[in-house]
Amino acid sequence: MKIAFFDTKQYDIEPFRACGEKSGVEYKFFEPKLTADTAGLAAGYDGVCVFVNDTVDAEVVDRLYGEGVRLVALRCAGYNNVDVKYAFGKLHVVHVPAYSPYAVAEHAMALLLTSIRRIHKAYNRTRDFNFSLSGMTGFDLHGKTVGVVGTGRIGRVFIDICRGFGMNVIAYDKFQAEGSGIDYVTLPELYSRSDIISFHCPLTDETHHMLNADTIKLLKRGSVIINTSRGALIDAEALLAGIKSRIVGAACLDVYEEESDIFFEDFSGHIMDDDTLARLISMPNVIVTSHQAFLTEEALHNIAETTTSNIITFAEKGTCDNELCYHCGNTETCKKQRLERCF
Ligand code: NAI
């Protein structure tokens, strides 16, 4: 299989090259993101390998299909950037459902601790030989209530970490995990009872802007918001207003709804056009990381292994356990449950 690899970063090359050489998958690493303008680079390849900010909309699907591409191998779990409905019948889509839930959950906790114990400020201060403690007062996590939205792989690891800190955990999930011992509540209840809220559900039409100007009104004053899932779960303008009105006490963001042209790139020395992001970053109680929650050695290794195995399995069998389509999860229309393939 010849695979055109888009949005390549230096850290991708070594693990993917190693896995490719072991298994006979030939990766060609392209720096640009996949868009309608760059889809032509995939001419002559069997598949494309894409990440969170590549675009696989209807136009890109048609271009890839026209170039002879038949496989989209996502090297991530989320697939909100792929028009899976339009791709159905043309491009098979495979993803990496899990590579290290620990990487993301641990990053969420790292952001939380950094924020509430002012570690980012202390780091800068002591480097400047400023040993003053003024403005550094934090609060204990022990005994606080954390609301976890989405209790899948990452959400559950985050819950375990929070329990280790002696926090009270409540959760909301559209599909509750039976027998998990998790204390499920409604989303409005979660919003109004939590001191800290962490988002771990996928971005769908239903979850888009689930934290917005109206739902922010339900929050406890001073709530800490953590988002390591997908930016558009939160209306960024409304979050900014919530911070200004002091309802939101702090925000820890690894994702941002308009991140696709910004995150992963170096804009130091440039004027930031995105006023909302610039204003958020300027706030003393906001920490932004650049969609790096996944970035651990273990996760990179697992991503490369699973992606390559997905490609090999697909080449050999024309099907793959990690294939997905818009019927997935619908027991009435899902062909994969009967035929082991989406189409
Ligand atoms: P998962 O599929 O194991 O869990 C997702 C959970 O969300 C499930 O329990 C599901 O029932 C729940 N859910 C679905 N629709 C919902 C709704 N409308 N309301 C509430 N809950 C709903 O996924 P996993 O592996 O835990 O990943 C969660 C998300 O984390 C991914 O969708 C992805 O967007 C994000 N992610 C972010 C990374 C980063 O580097 N920042 C890396 C990997 C994933």
Coordinates of C-alpha atoms and ligand atoms in Angstrom, one line a residue:
M1 CA 0.0 0.0 0.0
K2 CA 1.2 3.5 -0.9
I3 CA -0.1 6.1 1.5
A4 CA 0.1 9.9 1.2
F5 CA 0.6 11.2 4.7
F6 CA -0.7 14.8 5.2
D7 CA 0.1 17.4 7.8
T8 CA 3.4 15.7 8.7
K9 CA 5.2 16.9 11.8
Q10 CA 8.7 15.8 12.7
Y11 CA 7.5 13.6 15.5
D12 CA 5.3 11.6 13.1
I13 CA 8.1 10.5 10.8
E14 CA 10.2 8.2 12.9
P15 CA 7.4 6.0 14.3
F16 CA 5.5 5.8 11.0
R17 CA 8.6 5.1 9.0
A18 CA 9.6 2.3 11.4
C19 CA 6.1 0.7 11.3
G20 CA 5.9 1.1 7.5
E21 CA 9.3 -0.5 6.9
K22 CA 8.4 -3.5 9.1
S23 CA 5.1 -4.1 7.4
G24 CA 5.5 -3.0 3.8
V25 CA 3.4 0.2 3.9
E26 CA 5.1 2.9 1.9
Y27 CA 4.4 6.3 3.6
K28 CA 5.2 9.5 1.6
F29 CA 5.3 12.4 4.0
F30 CA 3.7 15.6 2.8
E31 CA 3.8 18.8 5.0
P32 CA 0.6 20.5 3.8
K33 CA -2.7 19.8 5.4
L34 CA -5.2 17.9 3.3
T35 CA -7.6 20.3 1.7
A36 CA -9.3 20.6 -1.7
D37 CA -6.2 22.4 -2.9
T38 CA -3.7 19.8 -1.8
A39 CA -5.7 16.6 -2.5
G40 CA -4.0 16.3 -5.9
L41 CA -0.8 15.3 -4.0
A42 CA -2.6 12.0 -3.4
A43 CA -2.7 11.0 -7.1
G44 CA -1.3 7.5 -7.5
Y45 CA -1.6 6.6 -3.8
D46 CA -3.9 3.9 -2.5
G47 CA -4.8 5.9 0.6
V48 CA -4.3 9.0 2.6
C49 CA -3.3 9.3 6.2
V50 CA -4.8 12.3 8.0
F51 CA -4.9 14.0 11.4
V52 CA -7.4 16.2 13.3
N53 CA -7.1 19.4 11.3
D54 CA -7.0 17.9 7.8
T55 CA -10.2 18.4 5.9
V56 CA -12.1 15.5 4.3
D57 CA -15.3 17.2 3.2
A58 CA -17.4 16.3 0.1
E59 CA -15.1 18.2 -2.3
V60 CA -12.0 16.5 -0.9
V61 CA -13.7 13.1 -1.0
D62 CA -14.5 13.6 -4.7
R63 CA -11.0 14.7 -5.5
L64 CA -9.4 11.8 -3.7
Y65 CA -11.8 9.3 -5.3
G66 CA -11.0 10.8 -8.7
E67 CA -7.3 10.3 -8.0
G68 CA -7.9 6.6 -7.3
V69 CA -7.6 6.8 -3.5
R70 CA -9.9 4.3 -1.7
L71 CA -8.8 4.6 2.0
V72 CA -8.7 7.4 4.5
A73 CA -6.6 6.3 7.5
L74 CA -7.2 8.7 10.4
R75 CA -4.2 8.7 12.8
C76 CA -6.5 9.9 15.6
A77 CA -9.7 8.8 17.3
G78 CA -12.1 11.7 16.5
Y79 CA -13.5 11.9 12.9
N80 CA -15.6 15.1 13.0
N81 CA -13.3 16.5 10.2
V82 CA -14.4 13.7 7.8
D83 CA -17.8 13.8 6.0
V84 CA -18.4 10.1 6.6
K85 CA -21.8 10.2 5.1
Y86 CA -20.6 11.6 1.8
A87 CA -17.6 9.3 1.8
F88 CA -19.8 6.2 2.2
G89 CA -19.6 4.0 -0.9
K90 CA -16.5 5.8 -2.1
L91 CA -13.8 6.0 0.5
H92 CA -13.3 3.5 3.4
V93 CA -12.5 5.3 6.6
V94 CA -10.4 3.7 9.4
H95 CA -9.4 5.4 12.6
V96 CA -7.4 4.7 15.8
P97 CA -10.1 4.3 18.4
A98 CA -7.7 4.2 21.4
Y99 CA -4.0 4.9 21.6
S100 CA -3.5 6.2 25.1
P101 CA -6.4 7.5 27.1
Y102 CA -3.8 8.1 29.8
A103 CA -2.0 10.7 27.7
V104 CA -5.1 12.8 27.3
A105 CA -6.5 12.3 30.8
E106 CA -3.2 13.0 32.4
H107 CA -2.8 16.2 30.3
A108 CA -6.3 17.3 31.5
M109 CA -5.1 16.9 35.1
A110 CA -1.8 18.6 34.3
L111 CA -3.7 21.6 33.0
L112 CA -6.0 21.7 36.0
L113 CA -3.1 21.5 38.5
T114 CA -1.1 24.1 36.6
S115 CA -4.0 26.5 36.5
I116 CA -5.2 26.2 40.1
R117 CA -1.8 26.1 41.7
R118 CA -0.4 28.8 39.4
I119 CA 2.5 26.7 38.2
H120 CA 2.8 28.6 34.9
K121 CA 3.2 31.8 36.8
A122 CA 5.7 30.4 39.3
Y123 CA 7.8 29.0 36.5
N124 CA 8.1 32.5 34.9
R125 CA 8.6 34.3 38.2
T126 CA 11.4 32.1 39.7
R127 CA 13.2 32.2 36.3
D128 CA 13.3 36.0 36.9
F129 CA 14.4 35.5 40.5
N130 CA 11.1 36.8 41.7
F131 CA 10.2 34.7 44.7
S132 CA 7.1 36.6 45.8
L133 CA 4.0 34.6 46.5
S134 CA 1.5 37.4 46.0
G135 CA -1.4 36.3 43.8
M136 CA -0.3 32.6 43.9
T137 CA -3.1 31.3 46.3
G138 CA -4.7 28.2 44.9
F139 CA -7.3 25.8 46.2
D140 CA -7.3 22.1 47.2
L141 CA -8.8 19.6 44.8
H142 CA -9.6 17.2 47.6
G143 CA -13.3 17.4 48.4
K144 CA -14.2 19.4 45.3
T145 CA -16.9 18.2 42.8
V146 CA -15.7 17.4 39.3
G147 CA -18.2 17.0 36.5
V148 CA -17.1 14.7 33.7
V149 CA -18.9 15.0 30.4
G150 CA -18.4 11.8 28.4
T151 CA -17.4 8.6 30.3
G152 CA -15.6 6.7 27.5
R153 CA -12.0 5.6 27.5
I154 CA -10.5 9.0 28.4
G155 CA -13.3 10.2 30.6
R156 CA -13.0 7.1 32.8
V157 CA -9.2 7.4 33.2
F158 CA -9.8 11.0 34.2
I159 CA -12.4 9.9 36.7
D160 CA -9.9 7.5 38.2
I161 CA -7.3 10.2 38.5
C162 CA -9.8 12.6 40.1
R163 CA -10.8 9.9 42.6
G164 CA -7.2 9.5 43.5
F165 CA -7.2 13.2 44.5
G166 CA -10.2 12.6 46.8
M167 CA -12.6 14.5 44.6
N168 CA -16.3 13.8 44.3
V169 CA -17.0 12.8 40.7
I170 CA -20.4 13.2 38.9
A171 CA -20.8 12.6 35.2
Y172 CA -23.0 13.0 32.2
D173 CA -23.0 10.7 29.2
K174 CA -25.7 10.1 26.6
F175 CA -25.0 6.4 26.8
Q176 CA -24.4 5.6 30.5
A177 CA -22.0 2.8 31.3
E178 CA -24.0 0.2 33.2
G179 CA -22.5 -1.2 36.4
S180 CA -19.6 1.3 36.3
G181 CA -20.3 2.8 39.7
I182 CA -20.3 6.2 38.1
D183 CA -22.7 8.8 39.6
Y184 CA -24.6 10.0 36.5
V185 CA -26.6 13.2 36.6
T186 CA -28.3 15.3 33.9
L187 CA -26.2 17.8 32.1
P188 CA -27.8 20.8 33.7
E189 CA -27.3 19.3 37.1
L190 CA -23.7 18.6 36.3
Y191 CA -23.2 22.2 35.2
S192 CA -24.8 23.6 38.3
R193 CA -23.1 21.3 40.9
S194 CA -19.5 21.1 39.6
D195 CA -16.6 23.1 40.8
I196 CA -14.6 21.8 37.8
I197 CA -16.0 20.5 34.5
S198 CA -14.0 18.4 32.1
F199 CA -15.2 17.6 28.6
H200 CA -14.4 14.1 27.1
C201 CA -17.2 13.5 24.6
P202 CA -17.0 13.6 20.8
L203 CA -17.9 16.6 18.7
T204 CA -21.3 15.9 17.0
D205 CA -24.2 18.1 15.9
E206 CA -25.7 17.4 19.3
T207 CA -22.6 18.3 21.4
H208 CA -21.6 21.3 19.3
H209 CA -21.5 24.4 21.6
M210 CA -22.9 22.3 24.5
L211 CA -21.3 25.0 26.7
N212 CA -22.8 28.2 25.5
A213 CA -24.1 31.6 26.7
D214 CA -27.2 29.9 28.1
T215 CA -25.6 26.9 29.8
I216 CA -22.8 29.1 31.2
K217 CA -25.5 30.7 33.3
L218 CA -26.0 27.4 35.1
L219 CA -22.4 27.2 36.3
K220 CA -21.3 27.8 39.8
R221 CA -19.4 31.1 40.1
G222 CA -15.7 30.4 39.7
S223 CA -16.1 27.1 37.9
V224 CA -13.0 25.7 36.2
I225 CA -13.5 24.5 32.6
I226 CA -11.2 21.9 31.0
N227 CA -11.5 21.0 27.4
T228 CA -9.2 18.4 25.9
S229 CA -11.8 16.9 23.6
R230 CA -12.8 19.2 20.6
G231 CA -12.9 22.9 20.6
A232 CA -16.4 23.4 19.2
L233 CA -17.9 21.7 22.3
I234 CA -17.6 25.2 23.7
D235 CA -18.7 28.5 22.2
A236 CA -15.5 30.3 22.6
E237 CA -17.1 33.8 22.6
A238 CA -19.5 32.7 25.3
L239 CA -16.6 31.3 27.3
L240 CA -14.8 34.6 27.0
A241 CA -17.9 36.5 28.2
G242 CA -18.2 33.9 31.1
I243 CA -14.6 34.7 32.1
K244 CA -15.1 38.4 32.0
S245 CA -18.3 38.1 34.1
R246 CA -16.3 36.0 36.6
I247 CA -18.7 33.1 36.3
V248 CA -15.9 31.0 34.8
G249 CA -13.0 31.1 37.3
A250 CA -10.4 29.5 35.0
A251 CA -10.3 27.7 31.6
C252 CA -7.8 25.0 30.6
L253 CA -8.0 24.5 26.8
D254 CA -6.1 22.0 24.7
V255 CA -8.5 22.6 21.8
Y256 CA -10.2 25.6 20.3
E257 CA -13.0 25.7 17.9
E258 CA -11.1 27.7 15.2
E259 CA -7.8 25.9 15.8
S260 CA -7.4 24.3 12.4
D261 CA -5.4 27.0 10.8
I262 CA -3.5 28.0 14.0
F263 CA -2.6 25.0 16.2
F264 CA 0.5 23.0 15.4
E265 CA 2.1 26.0 13.6
D266 CA 4.6 28.7 14.9
F267 CA 3.0 32.2 14.7
S268 CA 5.5 33.8 17.0
G269 CA 6.4 37.2 15.6
H270 CA 3.1 37.4 13.7
I271 CA -0.1 39.3 14.4
M272 CA -2.8 37.0 15.7
D273 CA -5.8 37.6 13.5
D274 CA -8.2 35.5 15.8
D275 CA -9.3 38.1 18.3
T276 CA -11.1 35.6 20.5
L277 CA -8.1 33.4 20.9
A278 CA -5.8 36.3 21.5
R279 CA -8.1 37.6 24.2
L280 CA -8.5 34.2 25.8
I281 CA -4.7 33.8 25.9
S282 CA -4.3 37.2 27.4
M283 CA -6.4 36.2 30.4
P284 CA -4.4 35.4 33.6
N285 CA -6.8 32.5 34.3
V286 CA -6.7 30.8 30.9
I287 CA -4.1 28.2 29.9
V288 CA -4.0 27.1 26.2
T289 CA -2.0 24.2 24.9
S290 CA -1.9 23.5 21.2
H291 CA -3.8 20.2 20.9
Q292 CA -1.0 18.4 22.6
A293 CA -2.8 16.2 25.0
F294 CA -2.2 13.1 22.9
L295 CA 1.5 13.8 22.5
T296 CA 3.4 11.2 24.5
E297 CA 5.9 8.6 23.2
E298 CA 3.5 5.8 24.1
A299 CA 0.7 7.4 22.2
L300 CA 2.8 8.2 19.1
H301 CA 4.0 4.6 19.0
N302 CA 0.5 3.2 19.4
I303 CA -0.9 5.5 16.8
A304 CA 1.7 4.5 14.2
E305 CA 1.2 0.8 15.0
T306 CA -2.6 0.8 14.9
T307 CA -2.7 3.0 11.8
T308 CA -0.3 0.8 9.9
S309 CA -2.1 -2.3 11.0
N310 CA -5.4 -0.8 9.9
I311 CA -3.9 -0.2 6.4
I312 CA -2.4 -3.7 6.2
T313 CA -5.6 -5.4 7.4
F314 CA -7.6 -3.3 4.9
A315 CA -5.3 -4.2 2.0
E316 CA -5.4 -7.9 2.9
K317 CA -9.1 -8.3 3.7
G318 CA -10.8 -5.3 2.3
T319 CA -12.2 -4.8 5.7
C320 CA -11.0 -3.7 9.2
D321 CA -12.4 -3.7 12.7
N322 CA -11.5 0.0 13.0
E323 CA -13.5 1.0 9.9
L324 CA -16.3 3.4 10.5
C325 CA -19.1 5.0 8.6
Y326 CA -22.2 7.0 9.4
H327 CA -24.2 3.9 10.1
C328 CA -21.9 2.8 12.9
G329 CA -23.9 2.6 16.1
N330 CA -27.2 2.2 14.3
T331 CA -28.2 -1.4 14.9
E332 CA -30.9 -1.3 12.2
T333 CA -28.7 0.1 9.3
C334 CA -25.2 -1.1 10.3
K335 CA -23.9 -3.5 7.6
K336 CA -20.6 -4.0 9.4
Q337 CA -22.4 -6.0 12.2
R338 CA -23.6 -8.5 9.6
L339 CA -21.0 -8.3 6.7
E340 CA -17.9 -7.2 8.7
R341 CA -17.6 -4.2 6.4
C342 CA -19.3 -0.8 6.1
F343 CA -19.8 -1.2 2.3
Ligands
NAI1 P1 -14.9 7.3 23.6 O1 -15.6 7.0 22.3 O2 -14.2 6.2 24.3 O3 -15.8 8.0 24.6 C1 -16.7 9.1 24.3 C2 -17.8 9.1 25.3 O4 -18.7 10.2 24.9 C3 -18.7 7.8 25.2 O5 -18.9 7.3 26.5 C4 -20.0 8.3 24.6 O6 -21.1 7.6 25.0 C5 -20.0 9.8 25.0 N1 -20.9 10.6 24.2 C6 -21.3 10.4 22.9 N2 -22.2 11.4 22.6 C7 -22.4 12.1 23.7 C8 -23.3 13.2 24.0 N3 -24.1 13.7 23.1 N4 -23.2 13.7 25.3 C9 -22.4 13.2 26.2 N5 -21.6 12.1 26.0 C10 -21.6 11.6 24.8 O7 -13.8 8.4 23.2 P2 -12.5 8.7 24.0 O8 -11.4 7.9 23.4 O9 -12.7 8.8 25.4 O10 -12.2 10.2 23.4 C11 -13.1 11.3 23.7 C12 -12.7 12.5 22.9 O11 -11.4 13.0 23.2 C13 -12.7 12.2 21.3 O12 -13.9 12.2 20.7 C14 -11.7 13.2 20.8 O13 -12.5 14.3 20.3 C15 -11.0 13.7 22.0 N6 -9.5 13.4 21.9 C16 -8.7 14.5 22.1 C17 -7.3 14.3 22.0 C18 -6.3 15.5 22.2 O14 -5.1 15.3 21.9 N7 -6.7 16.6 22.8 C19 -6.7 13.0 21.7 C20 -7.7 11.9 21.6 C21 -9.1 12.2 21.7

